[in-house]
Amino acid sequence: MISSICFLTTYRCNAKCDFCECGPKAEQGMDMDEMIRLVDEAAALGTVGLVVFSGGEPTLLKDELFRGIRHASSRGMLTRVVTNGVWGVTPEKARVFVDRLIEAGLSEINISVDDLHQRWIPVERVKNAFLACYERQLKCLIAHKQNKSSTITADYLREYFEVDLVDFVHGREYTPDEQCRLISTGSIIPVGRNEEHADLSDHIYGSWRQSCGSVLRDIIVGAQGNFLPCCGIVTKNTPELTRENLRETSLIDAIDNANRDVILNWIALEGPAAIADFVTSKDPSVTFASAYVGICHICNEVLTRPDVRRVLAAHLDEITERVSMHRAFFERARSNKALANLYVRG
């Protein structure tokens, strides 16, 4: 069930982080009329409650961003902006910008901060942006990433901001004040531009043997109008992720086609690690690392390696049967409480 739609409004950004495809010279961007049309299509689905404006740096859209927020809010949808905080030039300018966001109807804001971003964006600007949000009690999450050698840590930010940032835990309830000073710390995922040069010994390894909670649930519209049926971390061209151009195909048709994709269903139900295990069982010469930074890290391996895709193609009938049976059980479990409990425990 699709619950959110995220627009990569532009690939242009003030920063050029090591693993990101966006940058100062990127030209691709969406037209706001196009985004508004897709917001209306998403609203018509009846399940989408959140519209996210991301990038690149969405605030580079200037007045068009406020227009998009207003329209989504007018449709009764929550709105979020994901930004690097470059607009926090001074405390005064940050307050003016936040007031405009609130006036447009923005529900919440995420501000990215880490060693990669802060090579390009002064951390003082992030502080000004955050404090302006906190003063106005706008829901705010500091989206923080780090490696072992990172100097910008969560504790550093608490001290620098002079605010007791609250660690975000999914599913936990927070007071209104706590919702305005949340921080989520995760590992920098070495996927994307320059991934082959990543120092994997410096990365923090985490959980990666689970099903994906994003694919076929959260959808992204790329700056070129392309449909992405997941979080969008894996950016390489693959049949599963290089999907319809939403300038030519309706959103509902794109979602329907993605839900028919065997590999996407497999990732959603069992996760990319299960696919890796299957491939190795069929061809032991195809091996994988003993650990990954996260689920997107191994998903990148599964979807883009030619040797993996060769084995999957050779066993397509078996894969289809396996995933279809799992999907059928899952759908039955959703309508049967006892089975649903068994599914969750399993």
PDB file of N, CA and C in Angstrom, residues 99-195:
ATOM      1  N   ASP A  99       9.303  30.939   8.466  1.00  0.00           N
ATOM      2  CA  ASP A  99       7.958  31.526   8.521  1.00  0.00           C
ATOM      3  C   ASP A  99       7.221  31.329   7.205  1.00  0.00           C
ATOM      4  N   ARG A 100       7.935  31.452   6.094  1.00  0.00           N
ATOM      5  CA  ARG A 100       7.304  31.244   4.782  1.00  0.00           C
ATOM      6  C   ARG A 100       6.895  29.772   4.599  1.00  0.00           C
ATOM      7  N   LEU A 101       7.734  28.861   5.083  1.00  0.00           N
ATOM      8  CA  LEU A 101       7.394  27.440   4.995  1.00  0.00           C
ATOM      9  C   LEU A 101       6.134  27.130   5.795  1.00  0.00           C
ATOM     10  N   ILE A 102       6.073  27.673   6.998  1.00  0.00           N
ATOM     11  CA  ILE A 102       4.909  27.438   7.853  1.00  0.00           C
ATOM     12  C   ILE A 102       3.662  28.051   7.240  1.00  0.00           C
ATOM     13  N   GLU A 103       3.787  29.256   6.696  1.00  0.00           N
ATOM     14  CA  GLU A 103       2.643  29.915   6.067  1.00  0.00           C
ATOM     15  C   GLU A 103       2.127  29.109   4.884  1.00  0.00           C
ATOM     16  N   ALA A 104       3.029  28.437   4.181  1.00  0.00           N
ATOM     17  CA  ALA A 104       2.618  27.622   3.033  1.00  0.00           C
ATOM     18  C   ALA A 104       1.934  26.333   3.459  1.00  0.00           C
ATOM     19  N   GLY A 105       2.099  25.950   4.733  1.00  0.00           N
ATOM     20  CA  GLY A 105       1.434  24.751   5.237  1.00  0.00           C
ATOM     21  C   GLY A 105       2.353  23.578   5.483  1.00  0.00           C
ATOM     22  N   LEU A 106       3.671  23.813   5.541  1.00  0.00           N
ATOM     23  CA  LEU A 106       4.601  22.704   5.741  1.00  0.00           C
ATOM     24  C   LEU A 106       4.362  22.020   7.081  1.00  0.00           C
ATOM     25  N   SER A 107       4.350  20.678   7.050  1.00  0.00           N
ATOM     26  CA  SER A 107       4.110  19.907   8.268  1.00  0.00           C
ATOM     27  C   SER A 107       5.392  19.615   9.030  1.00  0.00           C
ATOM     28  N   GLU A 108       6.462  19.332   8.306  1.00  0.00           N
ATOM     29  CA  GLU A 108       7.709  18.949   8.972  1.00  0.00           C
ATOM     30  C   GLU A 108       8.887  19.144   8.030  1.00  0.00           C
ATOM     31  N   ILE A 109      10.090  19.173   8.613  1.00  0.00           N
ATOM     32  CA  ILE A 109      11.287  19.399   7.822  1.00  0.00           C
ATOM     33  C   ILE A 109      12.376  18.433   8.280  1.00  0.00           C
ATOM     34  N   ASN A 110      13.152  17.934   7.337  1.00  0.00           N
ATOM     35  CA  ASN A 110      14.340  17.138   7.625  1.00  0.00           C
ATOM     36  C   ASN A 110      15.558  17.919   7.152  1.00  0.00           C
ATOM     37  N   ILE A 111      16.565  18.027   8.012  1.00  0.00           N
ATOM     38  CA  ILE A 111      17.784  18.753   7.650  1.00  0.00           C
ATOM     39  C   ILE A 111      18.956  17.778   7.658  1.00  0.00           C
ATOM     40  N   SER A 112      19.599  17.620   6.516  1.00  0.00           N
ATOM     41  CA  SER A 112      20.724  16.688   6.390  1.00  0.00           C
ATOM     42  C   SER A 112      21.993  17.331   6.936  1.00  0.00           C
ATOM     43  N   VAL A 113      22.737  16.564   7.728  1.00  0.00           N
ATOM     44  CA  VAL A 113      24.003  17.073   8.266  1.00  0.00           C
ATOM     45  C   VAL A 113      24.953  15.899   8.502  1.00  0.00           C
ATOM     46  N   ASP A 114      26.166  16.034   8.011  1.00  0.00           N
ATOM     47  CA  ASP A 114      27.196  15.013   8.180  1.00  0.00           C
ATOM     48  C   ASP A 114      28.501  15.550   7.606  1.00  0.00           C
ATOM     49  N   ASP A 115      29.558  14.780   7.736  1.00  0.00           N
ATOM     50  CA  ASP A 115      30.858  15.232   7.246  1.00  0.00           C
ATOM     51  C   ASP A 115      30.852  15.471   5.739  1.00  0.00           C
ATOM     52  N   LEU A 116      30.055  14.695   5.004  1.00  0.00           N
ATOM     53  CA  LEU A 116      30.018  14.847   3.547  1.00  0.00           C
ATOM     54  C   LEU A 116      29.383  16.175   3.150  1.00  0.00           C
ATOM     55  N   HIS A 117      28.211  16.474   3.723  1.00  0.00           N
ATOM     56  CA  HIS A 117      27.535  17.730   3.391  1.00  0.00           C
ATOM     57  C   HIS A 117      28.339  18.942   3.850  1.00  0.00           C
ATOM     58  N   GLN A 118      28.945  18.808   5.027  1.00  0.00           N
ATOM     59  CA  GLN A 118      29.582  19.990   5.608  1.00  0.00           C
ATOM     60  C   GLN A 118      30.931  20.334   4.979  1.00  0.00           C
ATOM     61  N   ARG A 119      31.362  19.561   4.007  1.00  0.00           N
ATOM     62  CA  ARG A 119      32.471  19.998   3.161  1.00  0.00           C
ATOM     63  C   ARG A 119      32.039  21.160   2.283  1.00  0.00           C
ATOM     64  N   TRP A 120      30.728  21.282   2.064  1.00  0.00           N
ATOM     65  CA  TRP A 120      30.188  22.272   1.134  1.00  0.00           C
ATOM     66  C   TRP A 120      29.295  23.299   1.819  1.00  0.00           C
ATOM     67  N   ILE A 121      28.615  22.893   2.873  1.00  0.00           N
ATOM     68  CA  ILE A 121      27.659  23.766   3.565  1.00  0.00           C
ATOM     69  C   ILE A 121      28.186  24.043   4.975  1.00  0.00           C
ATOM     70  N   PRO A 122      28.442  25.311   5.328  1.00  0.00           N
ATOM     71  CA  PRO A 122      28.911  25.606   6.685  1.00  0.00           C
ATOM     72  C   PRO A 122      27.929  25.082   7.734  1.00  0.00           C
ATOM     73  N   VAL A 123      28.443  24.379   8.728  1.00  0.00           N
ATOM     74  CA  VAL A 123      27.569  23.800   9.738  1.00  0.00           C
ATOM     75  C   VAL A 123      26.814  24.895  10.498  1.00  0.00           C
ATOM     76  N   GLU A 124      27.348  26.113  10.531  1.00  0.00           N
ATOM     77  CA  GLU A 124      26.650  27.229  11.172  1.00  0.00           C
ATOM     78  C   GLU A 124      25.300  27.482  10.505  1.00  0.00           C
ATOM     79  N   ARG A 125      25.236  27.281   9.191  1.00  0.00           N
ATOM     80  CA  ARG A 125      23.956  27.475   8.491  1.00  0.00           C
ATOM     81  C   ARG A 125      22.933  26.426   8.928  1.00  0.00           C
ATOM     82  N   VAL A 126      23.400  25.216   9.128  1.00  0.00           N
ATOM     83  CA  VAL A 126      22.499  24.166   9.609  1.00  0.00           C
ATOM     84  C   VAL A 126      21.980  24.524  10.995  1.00  0.00           C
ATOM     85  N   LYS A 127      22.868  25.041  11.841  1.00  0.00           N
ATOM     86  CA  LYS A 127      22.445  25.458  13.181  1.00  0.00           C
ATOM     87  C   LYS A 127      21.384  26.550  13.094  1.00  0.00           C
ATOM     88  N   ASN A 128      21.615  27.557  12.263  1.00  0.00           N
ATOM     89  CA  ASN A 128      20.636  28.644  12.116  1.00  0.00           C
ATOM     90  C   ASN A 128      19.296  28.106  11.618  1.00  0.00           C
ATOM     91  N   ALA A 129      19.346  27.189  10.647  1.00  0.00           N
ATOM     92  CA  ALA A 129      18.119  26.620  10.092  1.00  0.00           C
ATOM     93  C   ALA A 129      17.369  25.826  11.147  1.00  0.00           C
ATOM     94  N   PHE A 130      18.099  24.980  11.870  1.00  0.00           N
ATOM     95  CA  PHE A 130      17.456  24.162  12.908  1.00  0.00           C
ATOM     96  C   PHE A 130      16.845  25.019  14.007  1.00  0.00           C
ATOM     97  N   LEU A 131      17.618  25.981  14.523  1.00  0.00           N
ATOM     98  CA  LEU A 131      17.116  26.802  15.631  1.00  0.00           C
ATOM     99  C   LEU A 131      15.903  27.625  15.226  1.00  0.00           C
ATOM    100  N   ALA A 132      15.855  28.071  13.960  1.00  0.00           N
ATOM    101  CA  ALA A 132      14.676  28.797  13.479  1.00  0.00           C
ATOM    102  C   ALA A 132      13.451  27.887  13.500  1.00  0.00           C
ATOM    103  N   CYS A 133      13.637  26.627  13.099  1.00  0.00           N
ATOM    104  CA  CYS A 133      12.531  25.661  13.141  1.00  0.00           C
ATOM    105  C   CYS A 133      12.118  25.399  14.586  1.00  0.00           C
ATOM    106  N   TYR A 134      13.098  25.246  15.466  1.00  0.00           N
ATOM    107  CA  TYR A 134      12.800  24.936  16.867  1.00  0.00           C
ATOM    108  C   TYR A 134      12.079  26.100  17.545  1.00  0.00           C
ATOM    109  N   GLU A 135      12.516  27.312  17.266  1.00  0.00           N
ATOM    110  CA  GLU A 135      11.850  28.493  17.843  1.00  0.00           C
ATOM    111  C   GLU A 135      10.391  28.552  17.422  1.00  0.00           C
ATOM    112  N   ARG A 136      10.120  28.176  16.174  1.00  0.00           N
ATOM    113  CA  ARG A 136       8.749  28.219  15.644  1.00  0.00           C
ATOM    114  C   ARG A 136       7.982  26.942  15.935  1.00  0.00           C
ATOM    115  N   GLN A 137       8.621  25.983  16.587  1.00  0.00           N
ATOM    116  CA  GLN A 137       8.016  24.686  16.905  1.00  0.00           C
ATOM    117  C   GLN A 137       7.510  23.973  15.643  1.00  0.00           C
ATOM    118  N   LEU A 138       8.304  24.071  14.578  1.00  0.00           N
ATOM    119  CA  LEU A 138       8.046  23.293  13.372  1.00  0.00           C
ATOM    120  C   LEU A 138       8.696  21.924  13.559  1.00  0.00           C
ATOM    121  N   LYS A 139       7.951  20.864  13.340  1.00  0.00           N
ATOM    122  CA  LYS A 139       8.505  19.521  13.489  1.00  0.00           C
ATOM    123  C   LYS A 139       9.780  19.400  12.657  1.00  0.00           C
ATOM    124  N   CYS A 140      10.839  18.934  13.303  1.00  0.00           N
ATOM    125  CA  CYS A 140      12.132  18.908  12.629  1.00  0.00           C
ATOM    126  C   CYS A 140      12.908  17.651  13.011  1.00  0.00           C
ATOM    127  N   LEU A 141      13.477  17.015  12.008  1.00  0.00           N
ATOM    128  CA  LEU A 141      14.352  15.867  12.212  1.00  0.00           C
ATOM    129  C   LEU A 141      15.720  16.183  11.621  1.00  0.00           C
ATOM    130  N   ILE A 142      16.765  16.078  12.422  1.00  0.00           N
ATOM    131  CA  ILE A 142      18.127  16.185  11.917  1.00  0.00           C
ATOM    132  C   ILE A 142      18.500  14.825  11.340  1.00  0.00           C
ATOM    133  N   ALA A 143      18.644  14.761  10.016  1.00  0.00           N
ATOM    134  CA  ALA A 143      18.976  13.511   9.329  1.00  0.00           C
ATOM    135  C   ALA A 143      20.495  13.393   9.271  1.00  0.00           C
ATOM    136  N   HIS A 144      21.050  12.687  10.233  1.00  0.00           N
ATOM    137  CA  HIS A 144      22.494  12.642  10.442  1.00  0.00           C
ATOM    138  C   HIS A 144      23.069  11.296   9.989  1.00  0.00           C
ATOM    139  N   LYS A 145      24.173  11.357   9.262  1.00  0.00           N
ATOM    140  CA  LYS A 145      24.880  10.149   8.821  1.00  0.00           C
ATOM    141  C   LYS A 145      26.328  10.228   9.281  1.00  0.00           C
ATOM    142  N   GLN A 146      26.936   9.064   9.520  1.00  0.00           N
ATOM    143  CA  GLN A 146      28.326   9.104   9.946  1.00  0.00           C
ATOM    144  C   GLN A 146      29.059   7.812   9.617  1.00  0.00           C
ATOM    145  N   ASN A 147      30.368   7.910   9.535  1.00  0.00           N
ATOM    146  CA  ASN A 147      31.287   6.788   9.471  1.00  0.00           C
ATOM    147  C   ASN A 147      32.062   6.732  10.778  1.00  0.00           C
ATOM    148  N   LYS A 148      32.953   5.753  10.895  1.00  0.00           N
ATOM    149  CA  LYS A 148      33.749   5.633  12.117  1.00  0.00           C
ATOM    150  C   LYS A 148      34.610   6.870  12.353  1.00  0.00           C
ATOM    151  N   SER A 149      35.128   7.457  11.263  1.00  0.00           N
ATOM    152  CA  SER A 149      36.045   8.587  11.395  1.00  0.00           C
ATOM    153  C   SER A 149      35.347   9.946  11.382  1.00  0.00           C
ATOM    154  N   SER A 150      34.037   9.970  11.364  1.00  0.00           N
ATOM    155  CA  SER A 150      33.309  11.234  11.266  1.00  0.00           C
ATOM    156  C   SER A 150      33.582  12.134  12.463  1.00  0.00           C
ATOM    157  N   THR A 151      33.721  13.411  12.182  1.00  0.00           N
ATOM    158  CA  THR A 151      33.911  14.395  13.256  1.00  0.00           C
ATOM    159  C   THR A 151      32.586  15.013  13.685  1.00  0.00           C
ATOM    160  N   ILE A 152      31.619  15.043  12.750  1.00  0.00           N
ATOM    161  CA  ILE A 152      30.295  15.579  13.085  1.00  0.00           C
ATOM    162  C   ILE A 152      29.439  14.421  13.587  1.00  0.00           C
ATOM    163  N   THR A 153      29.419  14.258  14.893  1.00  0.00           N
ATOM    164  CA  THR A 153      28.661  13.194  15.535  1.00  0.00           C
ATOM    165  C   THR A 153      27.388  13.779  16.157  1.00  0.00           C
ATOM    166  N   ALA A 154      26.519  12.898  16.634  1.00  0.00           N
ATOM    167  CA  ALA A 154      25.296  13.367  17.290  1.00  0.00           C
ATOM    168  C   ALA A 154      25.636  14.192  18.535  1.00  0.00           C
ATOM    169  N   ASP A 155      26.631  13.750  19.298  1.00  0.00           N
ATOM    170  CA  ASP A 155      27.023  14.509  20.496  1.00  0.00           C
ATOM    171  C   ASP A 155      27.596  15.872  20.123  1.00  0.00           C
ATOM    172  N   TYR A 156      28.363  15.914  19.039  1.00  0.00           N
ATOM    173  CA  TYR A 156      28.893  17.195  18.567  1.00  0.00           C
ATOM    174  C   TYR A 156      27.743  18.154  18.254  1.00  0.00           C
ATOM    175  N   LEU A 157      26.703  17.651  17.587  1.00  0.00           N
ATOM    176  CA  LEU A 157      25.580  18.503  17.205  1.00  0.00           C
ATOM    177  C   LEU A 157      24.791  18.975  18.420  1.00  0.00           C
ATOM    178  N   ARG A 158      24.636  18.105  19.411  1.00  0.00           N
ATOM    179  CA  ARG A 158      23.945  18.512  20.640  1.00  0.00           C
ATOM    180  C   ARG A 158      24.682  19.674  21.310  1.00  0.00           C
ATOM    181  N   GLU A 159      25.993  19.560  21.347  1.00  0.00           N
ATOM    182  CA  GLU A 159      26.783  20.615  21.984  1.00  0.00           C
ATOM    183  C   GLU A 159      26.788  21.883  21.143  1.00  0.00           C
ATOM    184  N   TYR A 160      26.921  21.721  19.818  1.00  0.00           N
ATOM    185  CA  TYR A 160      27.015  22.888  18.944  1.00  0.00           C
ATOM    186  C   TYR A 160      25.684  23.630  18.848  1.00  0.00           C
ATOM    187  N   PHE A 161      24.573  22.875  18.765  1.00  0.00           N
ATOM    188  CA  PHE A 161      23.251  23.501  18.684  1.00  0.00           C
ATOM    189  C   PHE A 161      22.787  24.026  20.047  1.00  0.00           C
ATOM    190  N   GLU A 162      23.392  23.493  21.122  1.00  0.00           N
ATOM    191  CA  GLU A 162      22.980  23.830  22.493  1.00  0.00           C
ATOM    192  C   GLU A 162      21.520  23.477  22.735  1.00  0.00           C
ATOM    193  N   VAL A 163      21.121  22.340  22.162  1.00  0.00           N
ATOM    194  CA  VAL A 163      19.766  21.812  22.312  1.00  0.00           C
ATOM    195  C   VAL A 163      19.886  20.311  22.574  1.00  0.00           C
ATOM    196  N   ASP A 164      19.062  19.788  23.459  1.00  0.00           N
ATOM    197  CA  ASP A 164      19.074  18.357  23.760  1.00  0.00           C
ATOM    198  C   ASP A 164      18.298  17.611  22.675  1.00  0.00           C
ATOM    199  N   LEU A 165      19.006  17.237  21.623  1.00  0.00           N
ATOM    200  CA  LEU A 165      18.378  16.505  20.530  1.00  0.00           C
ATOM    201  C   LEU A 165      17.936  15.125  21.011  1.00  0.00           C
ATOM    202  N   VAL A 166      16.763  14.689  20.549  1.00  0.00           N
ATOM    203  CA  VAL A 166      16.163  13.427  20.986  1.00  0.00           C
ATOM    204  C   VAL A 166      16.354  12.380  19.888  1.00  0.00           C
ATOM    205  N   ASP A 167      16.914  11.231  20.255  1.00  0.00           N
ATOM    206  CA  ASP A 167      17.119  10.160  19.286  1.00  0.00           C
ATOM    207  C   ASP A 167      15.778   9.652  18.764  1.00  0.00           C
ATOM    208  N   PHE A 168      15.659   9.607  17.432  1.00  0.00           N
ATOM    209  CA  PHE A 168      14.413   9.141  16.814  1.00  0.00           C
ATOM    210  C   PHE A 168      14.387   7.622  16.778  1.00  0.00           C
ATOM    211  N   VAL A 169      13.293   7.049  17.269  1.00  0.00           N
ATOM    212  CA  VAL A 169      13.054   5.606  17.206  1.00  0.00           C
ATOM    213  C   VAL A 169      11.707   5.403  16.542  1.00  0.00           C
ATOM    214  N   HIS A 170      11.690   4.667  15.443  1.00  0.00           N
ATOM    215  CA  HIS A 170      10.446   4.468  14.689  1.00  0.00           C
ATOM    216  C   HIS A 170       9.379   3.818  15.569  1.00  0.00           C
ATOM    217  N   GLY A 171       8.187   4.385  15.542  1.00  0.00           N
ATOM    218  CA  GLY A 171       7.067   3.834  16.295  1.00  0.00           C
ATOM    219  C   GLY A 171       6.900   4.408  17.688  1.00  0.00           C
ATOM    220  N   ARG A 172       7.913   5.118  18.195  1.00  0.00           N
ATOM    221  CA  ARG A 172       7.808   5.711  19.518  1.00  0.00           C
ATOM    222  C   ARG A 172       7.034   7.025  19.449  1.00  0.00           C
ATOM    223  N   GLU A 173       6.275   7.319  20.506  1.00  0.00           N
ATOM    224  CA  GLU A 173       5.532   8.576  20.560  1.00  0.00           C
ATOM    225  C   GLU A 173       6.380   9.647  21.242  1.00  0.00           C
ATOM    226  N   TYR A 174       6.268  10.873  20.731  1.00  0.00           N
ATOM    227  CA  TYR A 174       7.038  11.989  21.262  1.00  0.00           C
ATOM    228  C   TYR A 174       6.108  13.145  21.601  1.00  0.00           C
ATOM    229  N   THR A 175       6.535  13.956  22.562  1.00  0.00           N
ATOM    230  CA  THR A 175       5.775  15.148  22.893  1.00  0.00           C
ATOM    231  C   THR A 175       5.914  16.144  21.749  1.00  0.00           C
ATOM    232  N   PRO A 176       5.018  17.140  21.659  1.00  0.00           N
ATOM    233  CA  PRO A 176       5.143  18.150  20.595  1.00  0.00           C
ATOM    234  C   PRO A 176       6.513  18.825  20.577  1.00  0.00           C
ATOM    235  N   ASP A 177       7.069  19.096  21.778  1.00  0.00           N
ATOM    236  CA  ASP A 177       8.381  19.734  21.820  1.00  0.00           C
ATOM    237  C   ASP A 177       9.466  18.786  21.317  1.00  0.00           C
ATOM    238  N   GLU A 178       9.396  17.527  21.693  1.00  0.00           N
ATOM    239  CA  GLU A 178      10.394  16.549  21.251  1.00  0.00           C
ATOM    240  C   GLU A 178      10.358  16.368  19.737  1.00  0.00           C
ATOM    241  N   GLN A 179       9.172  16.459  19.145  1.00  0.00           N
ATOM    242  CA  GLN A 179       9.046  16.311  17.698  1.00  0.00           C
ATOM    243  C   GLN A 179       9.782  17.408  16.943  1.00  0.00           C
ATOM    244  N   CYS A 180      10.136  18.479  17.632  1.00  0.00           N
ATOM    245  CA  CYS A 180      10.829  19.606  16.993  1.00  0.00           C
ATOM    246  C   CYS A 180      12.342  19.543  17.187  1.00  0.00           C
ATOM    247  N   ARG A 181      12.838  18.494  17.861  1.00  0.00           N
ATOM    248  CA  ARG A 181      14.286  18.380  18.089  1.00  0.00           C
ATOM    249  C   ARG A 181      14.741  16.916  18.020  1.00  0.00           C
ATOM    250  N   LEU A 182      14.268  16.231  16.998  1.00  0.00           N
ATOM    251  CA  LEU A 182      14.642  14.835  16.798  1.00  0.00           C
ATOM    252  C   LEU A 182      15.915  14.730  15.970  1.00  0.00           C
ATOM    253  N   ILE A 183      16.665  13.669  16.201  1.00  0.00           N
ATOM    254  CA  ILE A 183      17.832  13.363  15.387  1.00  0.00           C
ATOM    255  C   ILE A 183      17.835  11.878  15.069  1.00  0.00           C
ATOM    256  N   SER A 184      18.097  11.567  13.825  1.00  0.00           N
ATOM    257  CA  SER A 184      18.209  10.178  13.384  1.00  0.00           C
ATOM    258  C   SER A 184      19.615   9.976  12.845  1.00  0.00           C
ATOM    259  N   THR A 185      20.377   9.105  13.474  1.00  0.00           N
ATOM    260  CA  THR A 185      21.747   8.839  13.059  1.00  0.00           C
ATOM    261  C   THR A 185      21.837   7.485  12.381  1.00  0.00           C
ATOM    262  N   GLY A 186      22.368   7.469  11.174  1.00  0.00           N
ATOM    263  CA  GLY A 186      22.545   6.225  10.441  1.00  0.00           C
ATOM    264  C   GLY A 186      23.903   6.192   9.762  1.00  0.00           C
ATOM    265  N   SER A 187      24.199   5.073   9.155  1.00  0.00           N
ATOM    266  CA  SER A 187      25.479   4.906   8.476  1.00  0.00           C
ATOM    267  C   SER A 187      25.443   5.540   7.092  1.00  0.00           C
ATOM    268  N   ILE A 188      26.562   6.083   6.677  1.00  0.00           N
ATOM    269  CA  ILE A 188      26.699   6.536   5.294  1.00  0.00           C
ATOM    270  C   ILE A 188      26.749   5.297   4.409  1.00  0.00           C
ATOM    271  N   ILE A 189      25.860   5.218   3.424  1.00  0.00           N
ATOM    272  CA  ILE A 189      25.771   4.033   2.572  1.00  0.00           C
ATOM    273  C   ILE A 189      26.626   4.246   1.325  1.00  0.00           C
ATOM    274  N   PRO A 190      27.617   3.403   1.093  1.00  0.00           N
ATOM    275  CA  PRO A 190      28.525   3.586  -0.049  1.00  0.00           C
ATOM    276  C   PRO A 190      27.924   3.084  -1.363  1.00  0.00           C
ATOM    277  N   VAL A 191      26.855   3.737  -1.772  1.00  0.00           N
ATOM    278  CA  VAL A 191      26.161   3.373  -3.014  1.00  0.00           C
ATOM    279  C   VAL A 191      25.968   4.638  -3.835  1.00  0.00           C
ATOM    280  N   GLY A 192      26.362   4.585  -5.094  1.00  0.00           N
ATOM    281  CA  GLY A 192      26.205   5.735  -5.968  1.00  0.00           C
ATOM    282  C   GLY A 192      27.528   6.163  -6.558  1.00  0.00           C
ATOM    283  N   ARG A 193      27.632   7.436  -6.878  1.00  0.00           N
ATOM    284  CA  ARG A 193      28.852   7.976  -7.457  1.00  0.00           C
ATOM    285  C   ARG A 193      30.044   7.721  -6.528  1.00  0.00           C
ATOM    286  N   ASN A 194      31.144   7.272  -7.093  1.00  0.00           N
ATOM    287  CA  ASN A 194      32.389   7.017  -6.349  1.00  0.00           C
ATOM    288  C   ASN A 194      32.304   5.829  -5.401  1.00  0.00           C
ATOM    289  N   GLU A 195      31.285   4.990  -5.502  1.00  0.00           N
ATOM    290  CA  GLU A 195      31.167   3.877  -4.549  1.00  0.00           C
ATOM    291  C   GLU A 195      32.363   2.927  -4.625  1.00  0.00           C
TER     292      GLU A 195
END
